[in-house]
PDB file of C-alpha atoms in Angstrom:
ATOM      1  CA  MET A 182      82.984 112.021 100.050  1.00  0.00           C
ATOM      2  CA  LEU A 183      85.471 109.717 101.807  1.00  0.00           C
ATOM      3  CA  HIS A 184      84.678 109.018 105.453  1.00  0.00           C
ATOM      4  CA  ILE A 185      87.436 109.144 108.087  1.00  0.00           C
ATOM      5  CA  LEU A 186      86.877 107.961 111.671  1.00  0.00           C
ATOM      6  CA  VAL A 187      89.239 109.592 114.188  1.00  0.00           C
ATOM      7  CA  VAL A 188      89.579 107.665 117.463  1.00  0.00           C
ATOM      8  CA  ASP A 189      91.436 109.610 120.181  1.00  0.00           C
ATOM      9  CA  ASP A 190      90.636 110.350 123.812  1.00  0.00           C
ATOM     10  CA  ASN A 191      92.109 113.873 123.544  1.00  0.00           C
ATOM     11  CA  PRO A 192      89.267 116.296 122.643  1.00  0.00           C
ATOM     12  CA  GLU A 193      91.695 118.908 121.326  1.00  0.00           C
ATOM     13  CA  ILE A 194      93.188 116.430 118.839  1.00  0.00           C
ATOM     14  CA  ARG A 195      89.727 115.250 117.769  1.00  0.00           C
ATOM     15  CA  ASP A 196      88.586 118.841 117.209  1.00  0.00           C
ATOM     16  CA  LEU A 197      91.782 119.872 115.394  1.00  0.00           C
ATOM     17  CA  LEU A 198      91.743 116.896 113.032  1.00  0.00           C
ATOM     18  CA  SER A 199      88.006 117.170 112.396  1.00  0.00           C
ATOM     19  CA  ARG A 200      88.261 120.806 111.323  1.00  0.00           C
ATOM     20  CA  PHE A 201      91.410 120.286 109.277  1.00  0.00           C
ATOM     21  CA  LEU A 202      90.249 117.178 107.412  1.00  0.00           C
ATOM     22  CA  ARG A 203      86.824 118.641 106.677  1.00  0.00           C
ATOM     23  CA  LYS A 204      88.522 121.644 105.072  1.00  0.00           C
ATOM     24  CA  HIS A 205      90.105 119.141 102.691  1.00  0.00           C
ATOM     25  CA  ASP A 206      86.792 117.635 101.581  1.00  0.00           C
ATOM     26  CA  LEU A 207      86.743 114.616 103.875  1.00  0.00           C
ATOM     27  CA  LYS A 208      83.801 113.500 105.952  1.00  0.00           C
ATOM     28  CA  VAL A 209      84.933 113.048 109.571  1.00  0.00           C
ATOM     29  CA  SER A 210      83.446 111.236 112.560  1.00  0.00           C
ATOM     30  CA  THR A 211      85.130 111.027 115.953  1.00  0.00           C
ATOM     31  CA  ALA A 212      85.234 108.608 118.872  1.00  0.00           C
ATOM     32  CA  ARG A 213      86.787 108.812 122.347  1.00  0.00           C
ATOM     33  CA  ASP A 214      87.329 105.094 122.902  1.00  0.00           C
ATOM     34  CA  GLY A 215      86.726 101.614 121.564  1.00  0.00           C
ATOM     35  CA  TYR A 216      83.040 101.636 122.447  1.00  0.00           C
ATOM     36  CA  GLU A 217      82.393 104.803 120.444  1.00  0.00           C
ATOM     37  CA  MET A 218      84.573 103.487 117.616  1.00  0.00           C
ATOM     38  CA  ARG A 219      82.395 100.384 117.305  1.00  0.00           C
ATOM     39  CA  GLU A 220      79.274 102.558 117.393  1.00  0.00           C
ATOM     40  CA  GLY A 221      80.710 104.699 114.611  1.00  0.00           C
ATOM     41  CA  LEU A 222      81.420 101.654 112.481  1.00  0.00           C
ATOM     42  CA  ARG A 223      77.851 100.453 112.939  1.00  0.00           C
ATOM     43  CA  ASN A 224      76.450 103.820 111.852  1.00  0.00           C
ATOM     44  CA  GLY A 225      77.727 103.642 108.283  1.00  0.00           C
ATOM     45  CA  PRO A 226      80.620 102.886 105.927  1.00  0.00           C
ATOM     46  CA  VAL A 227      84.068 104.112 107.003  1.00  0.00           C
ATOM     47  CA  ASP A 228      86.932 104.387 104.506  1.00  0.00           C
ATOM     48  CA  LEU A 229      89.827 104.785 106.974  1.00  0.00           C
ATOM     49  CA  ILE A 230      90.393 104.878 110.742  1.00  0.00           C
ATOM     50  CA  VAL A 231      92.910 107.141 112.487  1.00  0.00           C
ATOM     51  CA  LEU A 232      93.457 105.229 115.727  1.00  0.00           C
ATOM     52  CA  ASP A 233      95.324 106.401 118.818  1.00  0.00           C
ATOM     53  CA  LEU A 234      97.392 103.756 120.575  1.00  0.00           C
ATOM     54  CA  MET A 235      96.785 104.918 124.142  1.00  0.00           C
ATOM     55  CA  LEU A 236      93.058 104.840 124.854  1.00  0.00           C
ATOM     56  CA  PRO A 237      90.975 104.251 127.994  1.00  0.00           C
ATOM     57  CA  GLY A 238      89.687 100.680 128.156  1.00  0.00           C
ATOM     58  CA  ASP A 239      90.795  98.680 125.129  1.00  0.00           C
ATOM     59  CA  ASP A 240      93.951 100.223 123.705  1.00  0.00           C
ATOM     60  CA  GLY A 241      94.602 100.851 120.022  1.00  0.00           C
ATOM     61  CA  LEU A 242      96.513  97.601 119.536  1.00  0.00           C
ATOM     62  CA  LYS A 243      93.623  95.467 120.776  1.00  0.00           C
ATOM     63  CA  LEU A 244      91.105  97.468 118.779  1.00  0.00           C
ATOM     64  CA  CYS A 245      93.208  97.085 115.637  1.00  0.00           C
ATOM     65  CA  ARG A 246      93.604  93.343 116.209  1.00  0.00           C
ATOM     66  CA  ASP A 247      89.854  92.927 116.779  1.00  0.00           C
ATOM     67  CA  LEU A 248      89.085  95.006 113.699  1.00  0.00           C
ATOM     68  CA  ARG A 249      91.336  92.841 111.547  1.00  0.00           C
ATOM     69  CA  ALA A 250      89.356  89.748 112.554  1.00  0.00           C
ATOM     70  CA  ASP A 251      86.533  90.761 110.212  1.00  0.00           C
ATOM     71  CA  SER A 252      87.474  93.960 108.366  1.00  0.00           C
ATOM     72  CA  THR A 253      90.062  95.353 105.958  1.00  0.00           C
ATOM     73  CA  ILE A 254      89.356  99.032 106.677  1.00  0.00           C
ATOM     74  CA  PRO A 255      92.732 100.817 106.487  1.00  0.00           C
ATOM     75  CA  VAL A 256      94.141 101.955 109.837  1.00  0.00           C
ATOM     76  CA  ILE A 257      96.685 104.683 110.552  1.00  0.00           C
ATOM     77  CA  MET A 258      97.875 104.400 114.136  1.00  0.00           C
ATOM     78  CA  LEU A 259      98.810 107.427 116.237  1.00  0.00           C
ATOM     79  CA  THR A 260     101.319 106.841 118.994  1.00  0.00           C
ATOM     80  CA  ALA A 261     103.320 108.912 121.432  1.00  0.00           C
ATOM     81  CA  MET A 262     105.836 106.080 121.503  1.00  0.00           C
ATOM     82  CA  GLY A 263     108.604 106.546 118.969  1.00  0.00           C
ATOM     83  CA  GLU A 264     110.498 103.321 119.544  1.00  0.00           C
ATOM     84  CA  GLU A 265     110.834 100.955 116.584  1.00  0.00           C
ATOM     85  CA  THR A 266     109.460  98.093 118.689  1.00  0.00           C
ATOM     86  CA  ASP A 267     106.167  99.922 119.218  1.00  0.00           C
ATOM     87  CA  ARG A 268     105.824 100.663 115.517  1.00  0.00           C
ATOM     88  CA  VAL A 269     106.497  97.035 114.635  1.00  0.00           C
ATOM     89  CA  VAL A 270     103.873  95.827 117.103  1.00  0.00           C
ATOM     90  CA  GLY A 271     101.342  98.177 115.536  1.00  0.00           C
ATOM     91  CA  LEU A 272     102.081  96.780 112.084  1.00  0.00           C
ATOM     92  CA  GLU A 273     101.854  93.236 113.388  1.00  0.00           C
ATOM     93  CA  MET A 274      98.385  93.981 114.747  1.00  0.00           C
ATOM     94  CA  GLY A 275      97.303  95.029 111.248  1.00  0.00           C
ATOM     95  CA  ALA A 276      97.887  98.785 111.031  1.00  0.00           C
ATOM     96  CA  ASP A 277      98.601 100.065 107.520  1.00  0.00           C
ATOM     97  CA  ASP A 278     100.719 103.014 108.663  1.00  0.00           C
ATOM     98  CA  TYR A 279     101.721 104.855 111.827  1.00  0.00           C
ATOM     99  CA  LEU A 280     102.435 108.420 112.886  1.00  0.00           C
ATOM    100  CA  THR A 281     104.286 109.483 116.027  1.00  0.00           C
ATOM    101  CA  LYS A 282     102.960 112.339 118.172  1.00  0.00           C
ATOM    102  CA  PRO A 283     103.416 115.255 117.987  1.00  0.00           C
ATOM    103  CA  PHE A 284     102.613 115.378 114.294  1.00  0.00           C
ATOM    104  CA  SER A 285     101.553 117.833 111.625  1.00  0.00           C
ATOM    105  CA  PRO A 286      97.934 117.556 110.419  1.00  0.00           C
ATOM    106  CA  ARG A 287      99.298 118.069 106.916  1.00  0.00           C
ATOM    107  CA  GLU A 288     101.497 115.002 107.284  1.00  0.00           C
ATOM    108  CA  LEU A 289      98.544 112.977 108.529  1.00  0.00           C
ATOM    109  CA  LEU A 290      96.505 114.144 105.537  1.00  0.00           C
ATOM    110  CA  ALA A 291      99.330 113.056 103.217  1.00  0.00           C
ATOM    111  CA  ARG A 292      99.443 109.650 104.913  1.00  0.00           C
ATOM    112  CA  ILE A 293      95.652 109.286 104.638  1.00  0.00           C
ATOM    113  CA  LYS A 294      95.741 110.084 100.925  1.00  0.00           C
ATOM    114  CA  ALA A 295      98.651 107.693 100.382  1.00  0.00           C
ATOM    115  CA  VAL A 296      96.931 104.802 102.166  1.00  0.00           C
ATOM    116  CA  LEU A 297      93.615 105.408 100.389  1.00  0.00           C
ATOM    117  CA  ARG A 298      95.411 105.692  97.054  1.00  0.00           C
ATOM    118  CA  ARG A 299      97.340 102.507  97.762  1.00  0.00           C
ATOM    119  CA  THR A 300      94.303 100.450  98.770  1.00  0.00           C
ATOM    120  CA  GLY A 301      92.581 101.314  95.490  1.00  0.00           C
ATOM    121  CA  ALA A 302      95.663 101.284  93.278  1.00  0.00           C
ATOM    122  CA  ALA A 303      95.691  97.606  92.314  1.00  0.00           C
ATOM    123  CA  ALA A 304      92.160  97.598  90.898  1.00  0.00           C
ATOM    124  CA  GLU A 305      92.747 100.886  89.050  1.00  0.00           C
ATOM    125  CA  HIS A 306      96.004  99.549  87.642  1.00  0.00           C
ATOM    126  CA  THR A 307      94.250  96.419  86.447  1.00  0.00           C
ATOM    127  CA  ASP A 308      91.513  98.442  84.751  1.00  0.00           C
ATOM    128  CA  ARG A 309      94.172 100.348  82.793  1.00  0.00           C
ATOM    129  CA  SER A 310      96.401  97.384  82.020  1.00  0.00           C
ATOM    130  CA  ASN A 311      96.361  95.644  78.676  1.00  0.00           C
ATOM    131  CA  SER A 312      98.976  93.090  79.617  1.00  0.00           C
ATOM    132  CA  GLY A 313      96.900  90.563  81.500  1.00  0.00           C
ATOM    133  CA  GLY A 314      93.588  89.551  83.025  1.00  0.00           C
ATOM    134  CA  ARG A 315      92.119  90.338  86.380  1.00  0.00           C
ATOM    135  CA  ILE A 316      92.571  86.809  87.773  1.00  0.00           C
ATOM    136  CA  VAL A 317      96.023  85.731  88.977  1.00  0.00           C
ATOM    137  CA  ARG A 318      96.784  82.161  90.083  1.00  0.00           C
ATOM    138  CA  PHE A 319      99.790  80.720  91.890  1.00  0.00           C
ATOM    139  CA  ALA A 320     100.275  77.385  93.653  1.00  0.00           C
ATOM    140  CA  GLY A 321      96.505  76.832  93.766  1.00  0.00           C
ATOM    141  CA  TRP A 322      95.788  80.308  95.166  1.00  0.00           C
ATOM    142  CA  THR A 323      93.649  82.851  93.268  1.00  0.00           C
ATOM    143  CA  ILE A 324      93.704  86.650  93.364  1.00  0.00           C
ATOM    144  CA  ASP A 325      90.867  88.711  91.876  1.00  0.00           C
ATOM    145  CA  LEU A 326      92.534  92.070  91.178  1.00  0.00           C
ATOM    146  CA  ILE A 327      89.242  93.884  90.610  1.00  0.00           C
ATOM    147  CA  ARG A 328      87.586  92.698  93.804  1.00  0.00           C
ATOM    148  CA  ARG A 329      90.898  92.709  95.717  1.00  0.00           C
ATOM    149  CA  GLU A 330      90.172  89.184  96.954  1.00  0.00           C
ATOM    150  CA  LEU A 331      92.487  86.273  97.720  1.00  0.00           C
ATOM    151  CA  ARG A 332      91.138  82.725  97.812  1.00  0.00           C
ATOM    152  CA  SER A 333      92.930  79.674  99.128  1.00  0.00           C
ATOM    153  CA  PRO A 334      93.330  76.439  97.112  1.00  0.00           C
ATOM    154  CA  GLU A 335      90.203  75.220  98.956  1.00  0.00           C
ATOM    155  CA  GLY A 336      88.243  78.277  97.770  1.00  0.00           C
ATOM    156  CA  ALA A 337      88.099  80.042 101.119  1.00  0.00           C
ATOM    157  CA  LEU A 338      88.280  83.832 101.169  1.00  0.00           C
ATOM    158  CA  VAL A 339      91.454  84.968 102.982  1.00  0.00           C
ATOM    159  CA  ASP A 340      91.411  88.258 104.879  1.00  0.00           C
ATOM    160  CA  LEU A 341      94.371  90.518 104.061  1.00  0.00           C
ATOM    161  CA  THR A 342      95.168  94.015 105.247  1.00  0.00           C
ATOM    162  CA  GLY A 343      95.743  96.663 102.589  1.00  0.00           C
ATOM    163  CA  GLY A 344      99.494  96.418 103.089  1.00  0.00           C
ATOM    164  CA  GLU A 345      99.528  92.616 102.900  1.00  0.00           C
ATOM    165  CA  TYR A 346      97.430  92.643  99.734  1.00  0.00           C
ATOM    166  CA  ASP A 347      99.640  95.219  98.005  1.00  0.00           C
ATOM    167  CA  LEU A 348     102.747  93.278  99.015  1.00  0.00           C
ATOM    168  CA  LEU A 349     101.331  90.069  97.526  1.00  0.00           C
ATOM    169  CA  VAL A 350     100.377  91.867  94.302  1.00  0.00           C
ATOM    170  CA  ALA A 351     103.919  93.251  94.084  1.00  0.00           C
ATOM    171  CA  PHE A 352     105.272  89.712  94.338  1.00  0.00           C
ATOM    172  CA  VAL A 353     102.923  88.129  91.792  1.00  0.00           C
ATOM    173  CA  GLU A 354     103.591  90.946  89.324  1.00  0.00           C
ATOM    174  CA  ASN A 355     107.338  90.332  89.667  1.00  0.00           C
ATOM    175  CA  PRO A 356     107.764  86.548  90.060  1.00  0.00           C
ATOM    176  CA  ASN A 357     111.298  85.170  90.335  1.00  0.00           C
ATOM    177  CA  GLN A 358     112.707  88.684  90.639  1.00  0.00           C
ATOM    178  CA  THR A 359     114.567  89.888  93.705  1.00  0.00           C
ATOM    179  CA  LEU A 360     112.748  92.906  95.145  1.00  0.00           C
ATOM    180  CA  SER A 361     114.702  95.089  97.539  1.00  0.00           C
ATOM    181  CA  ARG A 362     113.189  96.270 100.804  1.00  0.00           C
ATOM    182  CA  ASP A 363     113.342  99.867  99.553  1.00  0.00           C
ATOM    183  CA  ARG A 364     111.367  98.989  96.450  1.00  0.00           C
ATOM    184  CA  LEU A 365     108.791  97.066  98.472  1.00  0.00           C
ATOM    185  CA  LEU A 366     108.463 100.009 100.852  1.00  0.00           C
ATOM    186  CA  ASP A 367     107.781 102.261  97.874  1.00  0.00           C
ATOM    187  CA  ILE A 368     105.140  99.859  96.569  1.00  0.00           C
ATOM    188  CA  THR A 369     103.351  99.065  99.816  1.00  0.00           C
ATOM    189  CA  ARG A 370     103.694 102.202 101.928  1.00  0.00           C
ATOM    190  CA  SER A 371     103.861 105.029  99.350  1.00  0.00           C
ATOM    191  CA  ARG A 372     105.070 107.703 101.730  1.00  0.00           C
ATOM    192  CA  ALA A 373     108.046 110.023 101.813  1.00  0.00           C
ATOM    193  CA  ALA A 374     108.709 109.769 105.540  1.00  0.00           C
ATOM    194  CA  SER A 375     111.722 107.783 106.665  1.00  0.00           C
ATOM    195  CA  ALA A 376     110.964 104.080 106.769  1.00  0.00           C
ATOM    196  CA  PHE A 377     112.659 101.180 108.457  1.00  0.00           C
ATOM    197  CA  ASP A 378     113.484  97.802 106.963  1.00  0.00           C
ATOM    198  CA  ARG A 379     111.647  95.818 109.620  1.00  0.00           C
ATOM    199  CA  ALA A 380     108.328  97.249 108.404  1.00  0.00           C
ATOM    200  CA  ILE A 381     108.624  95.090 105.276  1.00  0.00           C
ATOM    201  CA  ASP A 382     109.967  92.143 107.267  1.00  0.00           C
ATOM    202  CA  VAL A 383     106.866  92.299 109.473  1.00  0.00           C
ATOM    203  CA  GLN A 384     104.522  92.466 106.475  1.00  0.00           C
ATOM    204  CA  VAL A 385     106.280  89.534 104.787  1.00  0.00           C
ATOM    205  CA  SER A 386     106.111  87.487 107.985  1.00  0.00           C
ATOM    206  CA  ARG A 387     102.367  88.109 108.301  1.00  0.00           C
ATOM    207  CA  LEU A 388     101.777  87.306 104.632  1.00  0.00           C
ATOM    208  CA  ARG A 389     103.762  84.078 104.906  1.00  0.00           C
ATOM    209  CA  ARG A 390     101.616  82.940 107.821  1.00  0.00           C
ATOM    210  CA  LYS A 391      98.527  83.353 105.661  1.00  0.00           C
ATOM    211  CA  ILE A 392      99.665  81.741 102.399  1.00  0.00           C
ATOM    212  CA  GLU A 393     102.334  79.216 103.385  1.00  0.00           C
ATOM    213  CA  ASN A 394     101.458  75.959 105.122  1.00  0.00           C
ATOM    214  CA  ASP A 395     104.903  74.376 104.909  1.00  0.00           C
ATOM    215  CA  PRO A 396     107.756  76.597 106.163  1.00  0.00           C
ATOM    216  CA  ASP A 397     110.249  74.292 104.429  1.00  0.00           C
ATOM    217  CA  GLN A 398     108.677  75.132 101.048  1.00  0.00           C
ATOM    218  CA  SER A 399     108.440  78.890 101.261  1.00  0.00           C
ATOM    219  CA  MET A 400     107.001  80.800  98.321  1.00  0.00           C
ATOM    220  CA  ILE A 401     108.657  84.012  99.490  1.00  0.00           C
ATOM    221  CA  LYS A 402     112.399  83.481  99.786  1.00  0.00           C
ATOM    222  CA  THR A 403     114.649  85.829 101.731  1.00  0.00           C
ATOM    223  CA  VAL A 404     117.647  87.191  99.837  1.00  0.00           C
ATOM    224  CA  ARG A 405     120.041  88.043 102.635  1.00  0.00           C
ATOM    225  CA  GLY A 406     120.985  91.694 102.794  1.00  0.00           C
ATOM    226  CA  ILE A 407     118.762  92.634  99.837  1.00  0.00           C
ATOM    227  CA  GLY A 408     115.098  91.696 100.092  1.00  0.00           C
ATOM    228  CA  TYR A 409     112.784  88.958  98.873  1.00  0.00           C
ATOM    229  CA  VAL A 410     111.885  86.902  95.800  1.00  0.00           C
ATOM    230  CA  PHE A 411     108.581  85.191  94.931  1.00  0.00           C
ATOM    231  CA  THR A 412     109.604  81.755  93.688  1.00  0.00           C
ATOM    232  CA  VAL A 413     106.401  80.152  92.328  1.00  0.00           C
ATOM    233  CA  ALA A 414     104.929  80.270  88.833  1.00  0.00           C
ATOM    234  CA  VAL A 415     102.195  82.841  88.213  1.00  0.00           C
ATOM    235  CA  GLU A 416      99.375  82.559  85.671  1.00  0.00           C
ATOM    236  CA  ARG A 417      96.876  85.215  84.517  1.00  0.00           C
ATOM    237  CA  ALA A 418      93.382  84.615  83.218  1.00  0.00           C
TER     238      ALA A 418
END
């Protein structure tokens, strides 16, 4: 049974989501703040965190940033702020998706399923594929599609969020092809709700910071008005 940790200081929201998600065969734990969230993470494996932005003490942005320092657990951020700037900041801190309050529990459930499906999709796709091996190499970098691991040319393990990883896999599976923002949104977000172009721009910017050392020799080129293209050679083993 998949384990969801709901972090929100509103007891009514915690109770509502707990009852609703449990009815749909999910294990649910709750936390009121960052302290209880950390306690919950220490108590056992968590598959996804639903994290409110406005919390007493450390807010959701700081908690998400701290979490990303040593974990790739998917995060869906809840926020009462509907401005694009707030959503972008949440993505920059490492959130995999966001939902603006007030929201439907059914929509949240759909987002949870989409994120969980997405974070496991690459390995499942590789298991089914007959067209190539599980190891992908580019410019000295190595991706293990089964373990969902990226290693630098020096052999160091590089921490990627679920969205960053799926974006990179989309690029290496389509080298030297221009991918539109809409297509990348479909690949990396997998949700029907209206999306905004800057979500992909933010993910690309974060991915570039992790895999590109020389900004003058970018592996991910911007195609103005369309999207992006991955310009380096890709090998499979």
